[in-house]
Coordinates of C-alpha atoms in Angstrom, one line a residue:
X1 CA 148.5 186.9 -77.1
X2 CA 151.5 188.8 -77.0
X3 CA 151.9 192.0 -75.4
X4 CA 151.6 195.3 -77.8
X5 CA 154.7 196.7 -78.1
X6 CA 155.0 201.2 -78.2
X7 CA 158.6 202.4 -79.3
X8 CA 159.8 206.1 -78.4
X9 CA 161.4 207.4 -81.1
X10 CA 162.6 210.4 -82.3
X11 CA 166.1 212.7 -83.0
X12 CA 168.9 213.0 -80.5
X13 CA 168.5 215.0 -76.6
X14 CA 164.3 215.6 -76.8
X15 CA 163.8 213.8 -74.1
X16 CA 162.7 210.1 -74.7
X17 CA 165.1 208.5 -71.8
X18 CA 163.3 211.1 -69.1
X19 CA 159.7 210.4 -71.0
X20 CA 160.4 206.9 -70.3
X21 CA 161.4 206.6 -67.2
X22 CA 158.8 209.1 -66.0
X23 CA 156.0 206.3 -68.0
X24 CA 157.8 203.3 -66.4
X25 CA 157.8 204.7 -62.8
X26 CA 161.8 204.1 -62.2
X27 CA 165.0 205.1 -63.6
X28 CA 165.7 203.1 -65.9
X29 CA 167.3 204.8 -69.1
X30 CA 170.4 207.0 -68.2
X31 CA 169.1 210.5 -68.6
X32 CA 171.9 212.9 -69.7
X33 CA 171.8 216.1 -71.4
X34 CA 174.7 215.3 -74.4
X35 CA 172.9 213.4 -77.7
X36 CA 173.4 209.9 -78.0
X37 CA 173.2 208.8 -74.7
X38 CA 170.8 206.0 -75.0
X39 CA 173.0 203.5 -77.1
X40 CA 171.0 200.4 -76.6
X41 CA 167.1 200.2 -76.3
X42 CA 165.9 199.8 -73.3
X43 CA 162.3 198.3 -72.3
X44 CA 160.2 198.1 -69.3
X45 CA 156.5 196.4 -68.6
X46 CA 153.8 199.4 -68.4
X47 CA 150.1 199.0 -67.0
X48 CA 147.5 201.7 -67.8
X49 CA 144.0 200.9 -66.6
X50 CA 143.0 197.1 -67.9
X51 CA 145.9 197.3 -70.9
X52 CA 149.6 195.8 -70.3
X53 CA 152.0 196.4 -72.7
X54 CA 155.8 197.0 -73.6
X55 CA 157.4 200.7 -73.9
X56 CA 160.8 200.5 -76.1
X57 CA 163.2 203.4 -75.2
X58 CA 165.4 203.9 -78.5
X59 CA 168.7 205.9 -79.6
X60 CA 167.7 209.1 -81.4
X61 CA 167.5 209.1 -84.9
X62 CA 169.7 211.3 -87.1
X63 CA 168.6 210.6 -90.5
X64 CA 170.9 211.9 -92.8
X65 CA 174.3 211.4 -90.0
X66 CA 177.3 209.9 -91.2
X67 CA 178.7 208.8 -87.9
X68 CA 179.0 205.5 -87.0
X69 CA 177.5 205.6 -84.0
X70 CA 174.6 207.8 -85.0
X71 CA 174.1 205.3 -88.0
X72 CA 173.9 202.4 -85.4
X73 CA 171.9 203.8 -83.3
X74 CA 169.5 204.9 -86.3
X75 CA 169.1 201.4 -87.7
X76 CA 168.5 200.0 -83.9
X77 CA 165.5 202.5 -84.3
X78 CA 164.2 201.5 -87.0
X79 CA 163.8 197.7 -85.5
X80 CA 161.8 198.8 -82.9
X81 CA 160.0 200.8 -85.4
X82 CA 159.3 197.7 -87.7
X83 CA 158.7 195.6 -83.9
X84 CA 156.4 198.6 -82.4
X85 CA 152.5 198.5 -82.5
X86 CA 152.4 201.6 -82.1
X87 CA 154.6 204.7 -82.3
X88 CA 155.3 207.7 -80.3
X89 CA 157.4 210.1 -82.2
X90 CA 158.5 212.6 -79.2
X91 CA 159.9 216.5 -80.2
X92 CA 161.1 219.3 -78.3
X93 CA 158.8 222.3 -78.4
X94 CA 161.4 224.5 -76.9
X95 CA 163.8 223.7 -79.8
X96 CA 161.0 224.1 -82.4
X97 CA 160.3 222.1 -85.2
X98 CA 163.5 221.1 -86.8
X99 CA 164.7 219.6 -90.5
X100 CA 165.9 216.1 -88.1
X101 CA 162.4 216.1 -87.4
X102 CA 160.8 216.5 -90.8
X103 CA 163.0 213.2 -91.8
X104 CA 162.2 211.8 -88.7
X105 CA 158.5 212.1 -89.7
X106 CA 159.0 210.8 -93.3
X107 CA 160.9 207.4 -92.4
X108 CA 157.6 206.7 -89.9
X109 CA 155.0 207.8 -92.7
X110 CA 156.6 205.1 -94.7
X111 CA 156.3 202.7 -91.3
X112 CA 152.5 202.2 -92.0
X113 CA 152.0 202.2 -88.4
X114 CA 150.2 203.7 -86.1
X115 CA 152.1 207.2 -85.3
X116 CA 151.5 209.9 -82.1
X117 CA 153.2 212.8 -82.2
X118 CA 154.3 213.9 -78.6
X119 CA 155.7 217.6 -78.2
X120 CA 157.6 217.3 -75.0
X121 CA 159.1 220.1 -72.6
X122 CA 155.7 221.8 -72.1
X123 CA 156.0 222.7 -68.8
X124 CA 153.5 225.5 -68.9
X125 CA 150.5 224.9 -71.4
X126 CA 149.9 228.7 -71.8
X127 CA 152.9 229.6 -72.6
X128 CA 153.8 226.7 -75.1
X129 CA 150.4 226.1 -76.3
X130 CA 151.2 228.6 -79.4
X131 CA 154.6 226.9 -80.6
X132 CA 153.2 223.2 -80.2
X133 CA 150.6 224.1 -83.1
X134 CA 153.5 224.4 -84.8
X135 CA 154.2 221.1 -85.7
X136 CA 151.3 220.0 -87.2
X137 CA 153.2 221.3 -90.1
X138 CA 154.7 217.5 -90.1
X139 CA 151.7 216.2 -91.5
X140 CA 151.4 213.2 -88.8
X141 CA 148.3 214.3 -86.5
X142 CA 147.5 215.9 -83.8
X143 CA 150.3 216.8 -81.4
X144 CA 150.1 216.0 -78.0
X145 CA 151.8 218.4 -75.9
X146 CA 153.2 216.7 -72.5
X147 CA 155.9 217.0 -70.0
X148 CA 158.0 213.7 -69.2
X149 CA 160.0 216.1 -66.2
X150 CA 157.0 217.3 -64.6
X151 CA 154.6 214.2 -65.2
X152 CA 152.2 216.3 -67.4
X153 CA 149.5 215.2 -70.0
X154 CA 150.3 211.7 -69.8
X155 CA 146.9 210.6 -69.2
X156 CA 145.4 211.6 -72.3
X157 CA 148.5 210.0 -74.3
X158 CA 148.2 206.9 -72.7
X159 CA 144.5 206.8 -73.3
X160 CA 145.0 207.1 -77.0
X161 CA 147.9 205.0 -77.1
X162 CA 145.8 202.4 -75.8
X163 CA 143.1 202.7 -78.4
X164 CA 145.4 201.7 -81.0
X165 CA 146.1 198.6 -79.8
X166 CA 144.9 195.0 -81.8
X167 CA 142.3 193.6 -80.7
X168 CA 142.7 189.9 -79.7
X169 CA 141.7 187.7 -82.5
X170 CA 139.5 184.1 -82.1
X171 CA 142.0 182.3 -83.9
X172 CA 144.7 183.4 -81.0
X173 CA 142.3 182.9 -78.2
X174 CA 142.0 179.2 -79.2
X175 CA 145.7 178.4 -80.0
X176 CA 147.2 176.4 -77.1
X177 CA 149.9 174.5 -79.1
X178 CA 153.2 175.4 -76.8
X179 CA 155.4 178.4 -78.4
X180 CA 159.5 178.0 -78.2
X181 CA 161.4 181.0 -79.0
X182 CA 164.9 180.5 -80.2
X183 CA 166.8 183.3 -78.1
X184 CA 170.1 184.3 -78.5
X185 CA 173.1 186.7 -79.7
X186 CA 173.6 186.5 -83.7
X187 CA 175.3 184.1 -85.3
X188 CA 175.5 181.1 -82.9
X189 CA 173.3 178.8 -84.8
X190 CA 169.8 179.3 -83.9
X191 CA 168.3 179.2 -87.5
X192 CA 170.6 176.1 -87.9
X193 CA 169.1 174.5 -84.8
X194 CA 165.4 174.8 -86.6
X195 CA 166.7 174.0 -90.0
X196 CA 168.2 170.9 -88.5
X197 CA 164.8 169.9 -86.6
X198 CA 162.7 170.2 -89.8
X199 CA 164.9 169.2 -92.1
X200 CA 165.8 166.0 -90.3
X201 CA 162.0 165.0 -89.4
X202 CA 160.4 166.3 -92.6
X203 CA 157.2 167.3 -90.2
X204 CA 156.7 170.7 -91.2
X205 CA 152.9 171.6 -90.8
X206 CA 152.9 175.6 -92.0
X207 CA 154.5 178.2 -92.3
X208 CA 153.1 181.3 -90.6
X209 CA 154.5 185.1 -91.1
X210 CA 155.5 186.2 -87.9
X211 CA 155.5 189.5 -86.9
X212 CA 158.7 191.0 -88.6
X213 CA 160.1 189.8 -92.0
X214 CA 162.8 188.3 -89.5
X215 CA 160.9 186.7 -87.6
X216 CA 159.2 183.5 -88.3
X217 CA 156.7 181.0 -86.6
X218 CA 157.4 177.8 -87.9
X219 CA 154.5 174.8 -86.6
X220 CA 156.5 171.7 -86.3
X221 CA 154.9 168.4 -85.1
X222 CA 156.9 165.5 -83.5
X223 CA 155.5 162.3 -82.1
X224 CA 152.2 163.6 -82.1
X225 CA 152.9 167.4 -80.3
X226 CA 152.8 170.1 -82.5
X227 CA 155.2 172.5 -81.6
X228 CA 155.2 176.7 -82.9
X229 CA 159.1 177.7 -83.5
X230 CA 159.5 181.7 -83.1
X231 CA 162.4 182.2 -85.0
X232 CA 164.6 185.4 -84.0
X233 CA 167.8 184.2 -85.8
X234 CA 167.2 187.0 -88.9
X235 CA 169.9 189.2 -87.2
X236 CA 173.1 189.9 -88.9
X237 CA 176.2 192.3 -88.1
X238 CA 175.3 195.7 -90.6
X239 CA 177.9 197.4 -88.7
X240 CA 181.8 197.0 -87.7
X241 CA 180.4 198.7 -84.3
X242 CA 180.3 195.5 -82.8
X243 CA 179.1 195.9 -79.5
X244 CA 176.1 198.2 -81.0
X245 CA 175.1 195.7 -83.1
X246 CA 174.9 192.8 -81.1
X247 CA 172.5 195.2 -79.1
X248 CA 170.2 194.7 -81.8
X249 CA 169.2 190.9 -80.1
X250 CA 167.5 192.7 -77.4
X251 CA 164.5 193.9 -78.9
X252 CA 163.8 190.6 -80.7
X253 CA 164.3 189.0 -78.2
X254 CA 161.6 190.8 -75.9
X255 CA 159.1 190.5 -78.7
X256 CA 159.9 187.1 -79.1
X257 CA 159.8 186.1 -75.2
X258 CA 156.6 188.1 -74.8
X259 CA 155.0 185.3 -77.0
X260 CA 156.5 182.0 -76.3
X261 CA 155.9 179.7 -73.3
X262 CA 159.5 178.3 -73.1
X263 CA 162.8 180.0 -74.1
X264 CA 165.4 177.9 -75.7
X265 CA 168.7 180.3 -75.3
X266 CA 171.6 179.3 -77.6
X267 CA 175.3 179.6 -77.1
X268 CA 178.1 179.1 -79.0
X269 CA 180.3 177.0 -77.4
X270 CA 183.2 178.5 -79.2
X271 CA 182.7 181.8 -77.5
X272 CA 181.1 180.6 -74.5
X273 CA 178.6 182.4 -72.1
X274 CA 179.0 186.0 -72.8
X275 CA 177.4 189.1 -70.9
X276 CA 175.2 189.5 -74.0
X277 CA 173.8 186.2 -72.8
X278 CA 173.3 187.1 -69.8
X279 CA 171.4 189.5 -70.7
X280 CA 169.1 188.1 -73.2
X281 CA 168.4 184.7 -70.7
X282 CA 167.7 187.5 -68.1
X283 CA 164.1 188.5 -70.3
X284 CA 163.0 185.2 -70.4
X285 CA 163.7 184.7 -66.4
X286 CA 161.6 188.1 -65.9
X287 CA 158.8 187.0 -68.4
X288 CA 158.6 183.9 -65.9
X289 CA 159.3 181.5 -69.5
X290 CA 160.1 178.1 -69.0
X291 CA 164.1 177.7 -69.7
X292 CA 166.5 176.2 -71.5
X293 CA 170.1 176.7 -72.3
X294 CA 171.2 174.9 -75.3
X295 CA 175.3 175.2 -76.0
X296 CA 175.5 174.4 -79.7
X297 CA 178.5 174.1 -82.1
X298 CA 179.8 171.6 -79.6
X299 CA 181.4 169.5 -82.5
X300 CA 184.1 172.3 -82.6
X301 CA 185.1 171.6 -78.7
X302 CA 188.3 169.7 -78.3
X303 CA 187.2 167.5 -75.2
X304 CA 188.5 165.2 -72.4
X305 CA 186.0 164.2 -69.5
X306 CA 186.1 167.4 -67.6
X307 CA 185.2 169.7 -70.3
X308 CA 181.6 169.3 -69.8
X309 CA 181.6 170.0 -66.8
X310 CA 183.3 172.7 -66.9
X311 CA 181.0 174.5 -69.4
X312 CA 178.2 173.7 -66.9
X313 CA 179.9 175.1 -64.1
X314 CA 180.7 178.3 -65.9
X315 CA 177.2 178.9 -67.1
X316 CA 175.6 178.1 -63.6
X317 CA 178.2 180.5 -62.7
X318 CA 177.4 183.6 -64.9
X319 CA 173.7 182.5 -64.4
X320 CA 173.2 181.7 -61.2
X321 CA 169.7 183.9 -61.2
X322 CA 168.6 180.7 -63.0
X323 CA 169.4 177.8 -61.3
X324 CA 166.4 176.1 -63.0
X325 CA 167.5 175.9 -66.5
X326 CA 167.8 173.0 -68.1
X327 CA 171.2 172.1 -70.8
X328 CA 171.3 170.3 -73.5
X329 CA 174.9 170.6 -75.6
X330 CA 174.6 170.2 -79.3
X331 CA 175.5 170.4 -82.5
X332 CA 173.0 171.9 -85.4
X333 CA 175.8 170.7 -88.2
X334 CA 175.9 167.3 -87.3
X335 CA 172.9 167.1 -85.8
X336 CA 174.2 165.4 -82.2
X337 CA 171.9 165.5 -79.4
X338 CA 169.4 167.7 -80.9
X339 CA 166.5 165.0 -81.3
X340 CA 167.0 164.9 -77.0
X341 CA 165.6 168.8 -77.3
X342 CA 161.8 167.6 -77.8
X343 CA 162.1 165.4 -74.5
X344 CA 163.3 168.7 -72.9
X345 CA 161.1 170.6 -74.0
X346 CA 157.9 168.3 -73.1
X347 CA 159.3 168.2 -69.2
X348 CA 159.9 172.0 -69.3
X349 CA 156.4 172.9 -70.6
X350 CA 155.0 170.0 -68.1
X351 CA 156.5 171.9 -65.2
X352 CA 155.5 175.1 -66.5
X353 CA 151.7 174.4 -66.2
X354 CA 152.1 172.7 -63.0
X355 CA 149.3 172.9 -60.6
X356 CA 149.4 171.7 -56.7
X357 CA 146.8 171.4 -54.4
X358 CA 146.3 173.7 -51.6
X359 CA 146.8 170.8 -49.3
X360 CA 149.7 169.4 -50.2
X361 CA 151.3 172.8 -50.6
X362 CA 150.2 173.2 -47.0
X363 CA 151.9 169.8 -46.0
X364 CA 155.1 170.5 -47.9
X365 CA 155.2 174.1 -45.7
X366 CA 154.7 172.8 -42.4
X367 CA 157.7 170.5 -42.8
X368 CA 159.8 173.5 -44.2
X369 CA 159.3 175.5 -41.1
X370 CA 159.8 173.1 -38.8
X371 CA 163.2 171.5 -40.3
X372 CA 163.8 175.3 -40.1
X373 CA 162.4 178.0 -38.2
X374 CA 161.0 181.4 -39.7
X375 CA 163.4 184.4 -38.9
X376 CA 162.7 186.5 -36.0
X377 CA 163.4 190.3 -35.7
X378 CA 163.6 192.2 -32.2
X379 CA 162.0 189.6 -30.0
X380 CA 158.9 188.9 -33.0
X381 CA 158.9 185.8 -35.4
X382 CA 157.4 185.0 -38.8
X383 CA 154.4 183.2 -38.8
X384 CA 153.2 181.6 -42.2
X385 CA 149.7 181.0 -42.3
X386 CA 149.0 178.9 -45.0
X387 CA 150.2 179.0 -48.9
X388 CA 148.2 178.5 -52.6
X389 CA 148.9 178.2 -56.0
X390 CA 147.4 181.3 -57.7
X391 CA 148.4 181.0 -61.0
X392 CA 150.8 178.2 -63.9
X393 CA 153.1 179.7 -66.8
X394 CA 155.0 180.3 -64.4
X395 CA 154.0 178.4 -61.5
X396 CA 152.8 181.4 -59.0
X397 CA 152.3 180.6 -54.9
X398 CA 150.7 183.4 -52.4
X399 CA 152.0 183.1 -48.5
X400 CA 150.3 184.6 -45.9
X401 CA 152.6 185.8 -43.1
X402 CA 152.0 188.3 -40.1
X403 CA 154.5 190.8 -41.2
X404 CA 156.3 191.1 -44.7
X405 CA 158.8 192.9 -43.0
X406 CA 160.0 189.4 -41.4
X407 CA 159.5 187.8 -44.8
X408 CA 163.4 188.2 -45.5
X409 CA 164.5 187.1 -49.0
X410 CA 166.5 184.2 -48.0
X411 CA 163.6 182.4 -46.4
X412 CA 161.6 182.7 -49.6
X413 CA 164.3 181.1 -51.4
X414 CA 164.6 178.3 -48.9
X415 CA 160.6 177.9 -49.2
X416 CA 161.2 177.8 -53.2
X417 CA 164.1 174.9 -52.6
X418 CA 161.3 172.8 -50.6
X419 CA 158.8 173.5 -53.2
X420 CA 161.5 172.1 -56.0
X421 CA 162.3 169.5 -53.7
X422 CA 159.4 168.1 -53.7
X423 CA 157.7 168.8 -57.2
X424 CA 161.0 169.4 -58.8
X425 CA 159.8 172.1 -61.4
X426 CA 162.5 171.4 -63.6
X427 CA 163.0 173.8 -66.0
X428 CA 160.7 176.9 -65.0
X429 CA 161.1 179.7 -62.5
X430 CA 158.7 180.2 -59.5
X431 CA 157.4 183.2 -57.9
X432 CA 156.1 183.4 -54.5
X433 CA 154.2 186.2 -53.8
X434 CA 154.0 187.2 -49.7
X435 CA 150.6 189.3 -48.3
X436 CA 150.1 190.1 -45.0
X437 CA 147.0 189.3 -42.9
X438 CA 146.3 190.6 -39.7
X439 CA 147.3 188.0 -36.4
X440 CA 143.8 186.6 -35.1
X441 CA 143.8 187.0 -31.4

């Protein structure tokens, strides 16, 4: 099941880039006191007692603006307010209730979702108490008065936040068939790429509404697999801003990721690898989702032998965080190599689930430290006790070591090389997670 998602929205400079970072624990949104700041949403993984979920930091809405920016900004807010589970509309109470938020308020009513109003800048809850009662008068609940600079009321928020959230149905419980989300800035083919897979192999079993009316999961099944497409390609440029728009990817994308076991990011070769892609394979390599980079539109390419080659190199280059990826090149018009995806993808989703033996974990890192020794630091050395798999999707190893300290970065990687080495994981990141236990004597 995929993680609920909870946007912050609400008009320009009341203080959802502070309220967020305060919720996320780390700086994340640039906080500045000028409106219109935040130009992209940002989003960062929150835990609150035994519920994980997704925060969504927005631009601020100005309903009624004319500006271009304020217009993009405004529509990017209403995706995450179409994406969100649930809602938190934040205000100013020092500013007082204003017209901005009495259209902010009537664009959520019409949201059907679930809405909490949060009244920030309450620094002192006697002295504000009086002037939060005044927004009730927007007809959306009860106010919850909090204050995202000095940490303040957050634990009743969170706890009703929380109590909004879908429950887990049986039918999702039981579904194992494996999820590939189609990832990837607009325009570069990825409804092509699914349109191309069904149409060719006439195997569609259902169509299922997704969880946005862009977003669709399409069940394919191909030599006996059954495959669930999450379709993100219902993005399209409503702007000339270009830059803001293609911003609107991200949140898609997260949503998307969130609920798939492999990510299939696509490229267009025409353009190739971009900073927006960056950014968008980046999600998938944090949500530890199996990978896989396909370039499509490769028809369009004039080649000689080198150009492959090239593209690889360039796309190893600009994402070297993900070494792991597998490539395919394609192209969803003529349909070249695309049939080669559902071999890909079987190997990727293999590697994914993964499970190895305590034992032969334990052989593979007694050969890696001797071929190379653990680093040492003022006279003492890293000792690794012994390693385990804790946990598939991705694959997840615990060491043990004497001091975390020693247990410099670069050695970790080197132990993840051996690991690939010798089980290849093609395809899907690893994390290996270092504790410390105390030296027996």
């Amino acid at each position: 099941m995929k993680k609920p998602m909870v946007a912050v929205v609400g008009r320009p400079n009341v203080g959802k880039s502070t309220f967020f970072n305060a919720l996320a624990g780390e700086r994340i949104s640039i906080v500045k006191d000028t409106p219109g700041v935040t130009r992209d949403r940002i989003y960062a993984d929150i835990t609150w007692l035994n519920y994980q979920f997704t925060l969504i930091d927005t631009g601020g809405i100005e309903p009624e603006s004319e500006d271009v920016l304020l217009r993009a900004m405004r529509e990017q807010a209403e995706i995450a307010i179409e994406m969100a589970d649930v809602i938190l509309f934040l205000t100013d109470v020092k500013e007082g209730l204003t017209p901005s938020d009495q259209a902010c308020a009537e664009l959520l009513r019409r949201a059907k979702k679930p809405v909490l109003l949060v009244v920030n800048k309450v620094d002192n809850f006697d002295k504000y108490m009086n002037s939060v009662y005044e927004f009730y008068n927007l007809g959306i609940g009860d106010p919850h008065p909090v204050s995202a600079a000095s940490m303040l009321g957050f634990g009743d928020l969170l706890d009703e936040v929380v109590a909004h959230f879908p429950e887990k149905t049986m039918d999702e419980e039981e579904d194992d068939r494996p999820r590939i989300a189609i990832i990837g800035k607009p325009n570069v083919g990825k409804s092509s790429i699914i349109n191309r897979l069904l149409g060719e192999e006439r195997l569609i079993v259902s169509d299922i509404a997704g969880t946005t009316r862009d977003a669709v999961d399409t069940a394919v099944k191909y030599n006996g697999t059954e495959y669930v497409f999450i379709d993100t390609a219902g993005l399209r440029r409503k702007s000339k801003v270009k830059d803001e728009i293609e911003r609107y990817s991200i949140i898609r994308t997260v949503a998307a990721v969130e609920r798939c076991d492999v990510a299939v990011l696509v490229i267009d070769a025409s353009e190739g690898i971009t900073d927006q892609d960056t950014k968008i394979a980046g999600i998938a390599h944090e949500a530890g989702k199996g990978m896989v980079i396909v370039v499509n539109k490769w028809d369009l390419i004039e080649k000689d032998d080198r150009t492959m080659n090239q593209f690889r190199k360039d796309i190893r280059t600009k994402l070297a965080f993900m070494p792991y990826a597998e490539m395919l090149f394609v192209s969803a018009l003529t349909g070249q190599r695309l049939i080669k995806l559902y071999n890909i993808l079987d190997m990727v989703i293999q590697y994914h689930a993964m499970r190895i033996s305590t034992g032969v974990i334990n052989e593979i890192l007694a050969q890696a430290t001797a071929e190379v020794e653990p680093p040492q630091d003022k006279g003492r050395r890293l000792r690794l006790y012994y390693m385990t798999q804790v946990a598939v999707k991705p694959p997840t190893f615990v060491v043990f070591v004497n001091d975390k300290e020693l247990a410099h970065f670069s050695y970790m990687r080197y132990l993840e090389n051996k690991l690939r080495e010798a089980f290849l994981f093609k395809g899907t990141p690893i994390r290996i997670i270092v504790r410390e236990r105390k030296e027996e004597r």
